[in-house]
Coordinates of C-alpha atoms and ligand atoms in Angstrom, one line a residue:
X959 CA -10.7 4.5 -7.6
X960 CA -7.4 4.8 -6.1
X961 CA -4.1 3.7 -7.7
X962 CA -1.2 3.3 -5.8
X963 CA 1.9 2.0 -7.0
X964 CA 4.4 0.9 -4.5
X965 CA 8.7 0.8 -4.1
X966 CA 8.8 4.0 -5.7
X967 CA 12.7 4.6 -5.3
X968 CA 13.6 7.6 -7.8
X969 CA 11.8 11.1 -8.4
X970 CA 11.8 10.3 -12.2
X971 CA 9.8 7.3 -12.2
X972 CA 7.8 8.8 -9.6
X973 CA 7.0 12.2 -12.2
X974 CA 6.2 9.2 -14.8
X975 CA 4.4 6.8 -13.2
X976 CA 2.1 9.9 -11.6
X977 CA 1.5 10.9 -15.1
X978 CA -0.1 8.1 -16.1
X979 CA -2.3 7.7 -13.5
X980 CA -1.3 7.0 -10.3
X981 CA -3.2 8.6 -7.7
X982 CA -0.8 7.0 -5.0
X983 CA 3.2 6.6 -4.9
X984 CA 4.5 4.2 -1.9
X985 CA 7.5 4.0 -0.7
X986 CA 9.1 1.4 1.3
X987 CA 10.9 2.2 5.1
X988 CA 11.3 -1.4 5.9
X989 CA 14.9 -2.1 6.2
X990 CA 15.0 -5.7 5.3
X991 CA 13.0 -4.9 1.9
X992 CA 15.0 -4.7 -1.1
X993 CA 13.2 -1.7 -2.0
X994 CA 14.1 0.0 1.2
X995 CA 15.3 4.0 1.5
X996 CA 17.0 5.5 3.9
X997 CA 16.0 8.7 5.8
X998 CA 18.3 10.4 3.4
X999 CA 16.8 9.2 0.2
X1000 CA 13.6 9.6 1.4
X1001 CA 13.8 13.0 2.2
X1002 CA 15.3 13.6 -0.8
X1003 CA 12.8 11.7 -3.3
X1004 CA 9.6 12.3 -1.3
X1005 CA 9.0 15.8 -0.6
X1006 CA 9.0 16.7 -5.0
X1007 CA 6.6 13.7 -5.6
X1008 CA 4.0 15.0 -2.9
X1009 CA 3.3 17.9 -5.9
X1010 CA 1.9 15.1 -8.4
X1011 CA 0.8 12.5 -5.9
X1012 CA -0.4 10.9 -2.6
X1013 CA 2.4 9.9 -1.1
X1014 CA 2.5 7.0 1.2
X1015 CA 5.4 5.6 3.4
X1016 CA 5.0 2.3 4.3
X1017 CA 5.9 0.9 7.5
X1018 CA 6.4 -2.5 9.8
X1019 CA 6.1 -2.2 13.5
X1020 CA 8.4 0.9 14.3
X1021 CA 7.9 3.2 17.1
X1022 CA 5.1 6.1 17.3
X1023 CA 8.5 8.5 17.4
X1024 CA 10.5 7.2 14.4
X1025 CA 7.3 7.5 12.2
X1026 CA 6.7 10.6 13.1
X1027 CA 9.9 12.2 12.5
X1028 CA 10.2 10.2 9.2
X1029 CA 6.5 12.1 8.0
X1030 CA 8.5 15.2 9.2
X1031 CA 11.1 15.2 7.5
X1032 CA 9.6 13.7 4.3
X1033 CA 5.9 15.8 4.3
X1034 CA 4.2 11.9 3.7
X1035 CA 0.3 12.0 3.3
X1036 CA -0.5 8.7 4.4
X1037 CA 1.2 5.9 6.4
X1038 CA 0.8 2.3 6.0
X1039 CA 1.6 -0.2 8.9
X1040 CA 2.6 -2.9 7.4
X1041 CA 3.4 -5.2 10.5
X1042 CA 1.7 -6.0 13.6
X1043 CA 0.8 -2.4 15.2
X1044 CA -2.1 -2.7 18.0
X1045 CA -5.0 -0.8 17.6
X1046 CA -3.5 1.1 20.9
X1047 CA -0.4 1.7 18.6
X1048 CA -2.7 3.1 15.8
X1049 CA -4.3 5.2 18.2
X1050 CA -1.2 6.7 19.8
X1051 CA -0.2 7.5 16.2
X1052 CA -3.5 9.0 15.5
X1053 CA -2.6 11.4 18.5
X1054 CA 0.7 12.3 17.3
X1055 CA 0.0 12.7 13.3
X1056 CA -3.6 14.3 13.5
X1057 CA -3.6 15.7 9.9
X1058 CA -1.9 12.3 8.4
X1059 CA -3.9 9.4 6.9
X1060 CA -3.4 6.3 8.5
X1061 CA -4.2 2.9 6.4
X1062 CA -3.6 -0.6 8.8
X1063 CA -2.4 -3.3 6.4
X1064 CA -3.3 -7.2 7.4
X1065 CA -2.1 -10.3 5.8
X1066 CA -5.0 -12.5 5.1
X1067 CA -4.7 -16.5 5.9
X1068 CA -8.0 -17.3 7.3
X1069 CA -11.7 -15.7 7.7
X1070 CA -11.1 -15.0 10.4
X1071 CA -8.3 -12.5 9.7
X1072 CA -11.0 -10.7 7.8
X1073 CA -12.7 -9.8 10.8
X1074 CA -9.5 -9.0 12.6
X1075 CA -9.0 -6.3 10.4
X1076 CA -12.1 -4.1 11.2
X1077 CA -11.7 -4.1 14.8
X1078 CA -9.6 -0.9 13.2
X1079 CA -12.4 0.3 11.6
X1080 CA -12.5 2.8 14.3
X1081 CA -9.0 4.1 15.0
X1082 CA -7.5 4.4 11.3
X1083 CA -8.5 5.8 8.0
X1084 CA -8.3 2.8 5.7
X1085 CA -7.5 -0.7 5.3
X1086 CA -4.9 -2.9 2.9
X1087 CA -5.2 -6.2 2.4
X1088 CA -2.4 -7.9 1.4
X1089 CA -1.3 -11.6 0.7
X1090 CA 0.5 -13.6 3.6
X1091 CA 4.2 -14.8 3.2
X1092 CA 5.7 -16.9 5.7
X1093 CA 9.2 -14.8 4.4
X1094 CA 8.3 -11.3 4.0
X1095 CA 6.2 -9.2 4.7
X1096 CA 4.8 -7.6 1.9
X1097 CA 6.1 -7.1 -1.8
X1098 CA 6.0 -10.8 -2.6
X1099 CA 4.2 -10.8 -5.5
X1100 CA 1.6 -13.5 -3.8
X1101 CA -2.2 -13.2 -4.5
X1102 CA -5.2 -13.1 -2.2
X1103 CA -8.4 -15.6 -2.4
X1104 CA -10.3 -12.8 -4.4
X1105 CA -13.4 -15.2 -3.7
X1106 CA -12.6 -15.1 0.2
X1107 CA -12.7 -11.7 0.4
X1108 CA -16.2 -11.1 -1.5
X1109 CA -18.0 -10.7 1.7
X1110 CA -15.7 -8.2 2.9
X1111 CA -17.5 -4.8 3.2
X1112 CA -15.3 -2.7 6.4
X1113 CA -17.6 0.8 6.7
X1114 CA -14.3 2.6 6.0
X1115 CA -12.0 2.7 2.6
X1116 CA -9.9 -0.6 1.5
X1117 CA -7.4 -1.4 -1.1
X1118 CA -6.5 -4.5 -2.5
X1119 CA -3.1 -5.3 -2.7
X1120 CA -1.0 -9.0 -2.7
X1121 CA 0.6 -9.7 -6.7
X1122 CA -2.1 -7.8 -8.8
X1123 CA -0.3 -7.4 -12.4
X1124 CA -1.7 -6.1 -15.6
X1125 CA -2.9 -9.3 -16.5
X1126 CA -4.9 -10.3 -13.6
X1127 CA -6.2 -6.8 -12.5
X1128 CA -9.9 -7.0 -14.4
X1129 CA -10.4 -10.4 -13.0
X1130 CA -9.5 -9.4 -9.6
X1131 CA -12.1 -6.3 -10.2
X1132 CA -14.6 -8.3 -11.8
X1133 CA -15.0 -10.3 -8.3
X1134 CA -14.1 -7.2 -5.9
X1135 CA -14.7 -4.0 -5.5
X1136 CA -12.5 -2.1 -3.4
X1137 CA -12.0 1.4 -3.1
X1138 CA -8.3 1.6 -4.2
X1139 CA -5.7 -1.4 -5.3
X1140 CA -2.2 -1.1 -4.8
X1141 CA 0.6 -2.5 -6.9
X1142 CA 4.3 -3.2 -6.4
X1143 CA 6.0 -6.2 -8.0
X1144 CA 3.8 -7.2 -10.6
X1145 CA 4.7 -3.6 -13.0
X1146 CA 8.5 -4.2 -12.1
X1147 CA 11.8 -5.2 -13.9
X1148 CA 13.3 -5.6 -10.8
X1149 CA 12.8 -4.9 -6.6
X1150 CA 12.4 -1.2 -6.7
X1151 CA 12.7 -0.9 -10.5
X1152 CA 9.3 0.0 -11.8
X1153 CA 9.1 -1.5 -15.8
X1154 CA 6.7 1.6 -17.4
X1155 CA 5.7 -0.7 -20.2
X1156 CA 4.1 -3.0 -17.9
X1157 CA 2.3 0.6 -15.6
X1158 CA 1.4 1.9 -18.7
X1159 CA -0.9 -1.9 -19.6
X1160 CA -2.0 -1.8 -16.2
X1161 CA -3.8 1.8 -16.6
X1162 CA -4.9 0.5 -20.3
X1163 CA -6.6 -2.5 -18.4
X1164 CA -8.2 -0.1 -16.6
X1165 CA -9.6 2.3 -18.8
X1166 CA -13.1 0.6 -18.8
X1167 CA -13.5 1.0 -15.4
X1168 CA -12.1 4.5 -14.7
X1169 CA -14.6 6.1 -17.4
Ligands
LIG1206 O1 7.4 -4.0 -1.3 C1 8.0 -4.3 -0.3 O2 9.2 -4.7 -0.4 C2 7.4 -4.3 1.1 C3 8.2 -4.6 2.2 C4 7.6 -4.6 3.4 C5 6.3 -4.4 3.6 C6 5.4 -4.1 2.5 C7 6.0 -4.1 1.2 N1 5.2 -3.9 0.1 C8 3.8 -3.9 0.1 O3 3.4 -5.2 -0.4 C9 2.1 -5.1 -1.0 C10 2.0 -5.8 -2.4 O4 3.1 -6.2 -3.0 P1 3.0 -7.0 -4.4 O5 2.2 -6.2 -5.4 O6 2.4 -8.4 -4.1 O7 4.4 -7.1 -4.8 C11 1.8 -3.6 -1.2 O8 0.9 -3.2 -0.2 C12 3.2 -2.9 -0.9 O9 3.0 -1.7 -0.2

């Protein structure tokens, strides 16, 4: 299963956090986020972590252009949208980062969100569900339905993501059974600040089900 761990904001807690387990390190280019990096930062801290991890840059409605020259510089592996791209966006993308993954994010309200969603099945790699939050967009710590989603069966790869912690992480995975889940505030001490302690009970948690 894949692990992703997201607001990854130094190359040290990057090395650590990849150590233990992480098979994916996000990081956040959403300027209003409080666990944004710049260009500079990013193309300092991403290119080292790509050696120990998938890394993923996640993004919310920028242009086809920016994104591209922000995987160039930094060497990403995968890109997230994390706003509301068209599948013609996602396409266009497609187009201009052939070897890059591409995983469309959707913020689940209703049912019929869920089927939203998969009418990307076809253009992108993966998809992320995340929780909805009238104030931001993603990294609010607020959980999905879990028994909403247990229908939900997209012919292509899907992480879970919206406030999974340590605590809550078997239940979720005791009703689901996605092919990734991705964490951000719920191993933190603070936006951006990743708490170890907290990563290092999450993979514990998981033990049983990574064999
Ligand atoms: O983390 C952020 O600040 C963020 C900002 C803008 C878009 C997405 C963001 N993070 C994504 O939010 C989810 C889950 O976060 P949480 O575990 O509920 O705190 C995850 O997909 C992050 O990539």
């Amino acid at each position: 299963m894949r692990i992703k761990i997201c607001g990854i904001t130094t190359i040290e807690q990057g090395i650590e956090i990849a150590q233990m387990g992480a098979t994916d390190l996000g990081f956040i280019c959403v300027p209003s986020s409080p666990r944004y990096l710049n260009l500079t930062q990013l193309a300092a801290i991403v290119p080292p972590l790509t050696e120990v991890a998938n890394t993923v840059g996640v993004f919310a409605d920028f242009s086809v252009a920016t994104i591209a020259h922000v995987v160039a510089l930094t060497s990403l592996d995968t890109v997230q949208l994390h706003g509301t791209e068209s599948i013609e966006f996602c396409q266009e993308l497609r187009q201009a980062l052939p070897e890059t993954e591409i995983i469309k994010v959707w913020r689940i309200r209703t049912n019929s969100d869920l089927e939203l969603i998969q009418t990307y099945n076809h253009v992108v790699d993966g998809l992320l569900l995340d929780a909805y939050h009238p104030d931001a967009l993603g990294g609010t710590g607020q959980t999905l339905d879990w028994q909403q989603l247990s229908d939900f069966a997209p012919p292509i790869p899907w992480l879970l993501a919206g406030g999974l912690t340590p605590d809550n992480i078997d239940t979720a995975l005791s009703q689901l059974h996605p092919d990734g889940i991705d964490l951000s505030s719920g191993v933190e001490v603070s936006p951006g600040r990743k708490n170890l302690d907290l990563v290092d009970r999450l993979f514990a948690n998981l033990q049983s089900r990574l064999g």
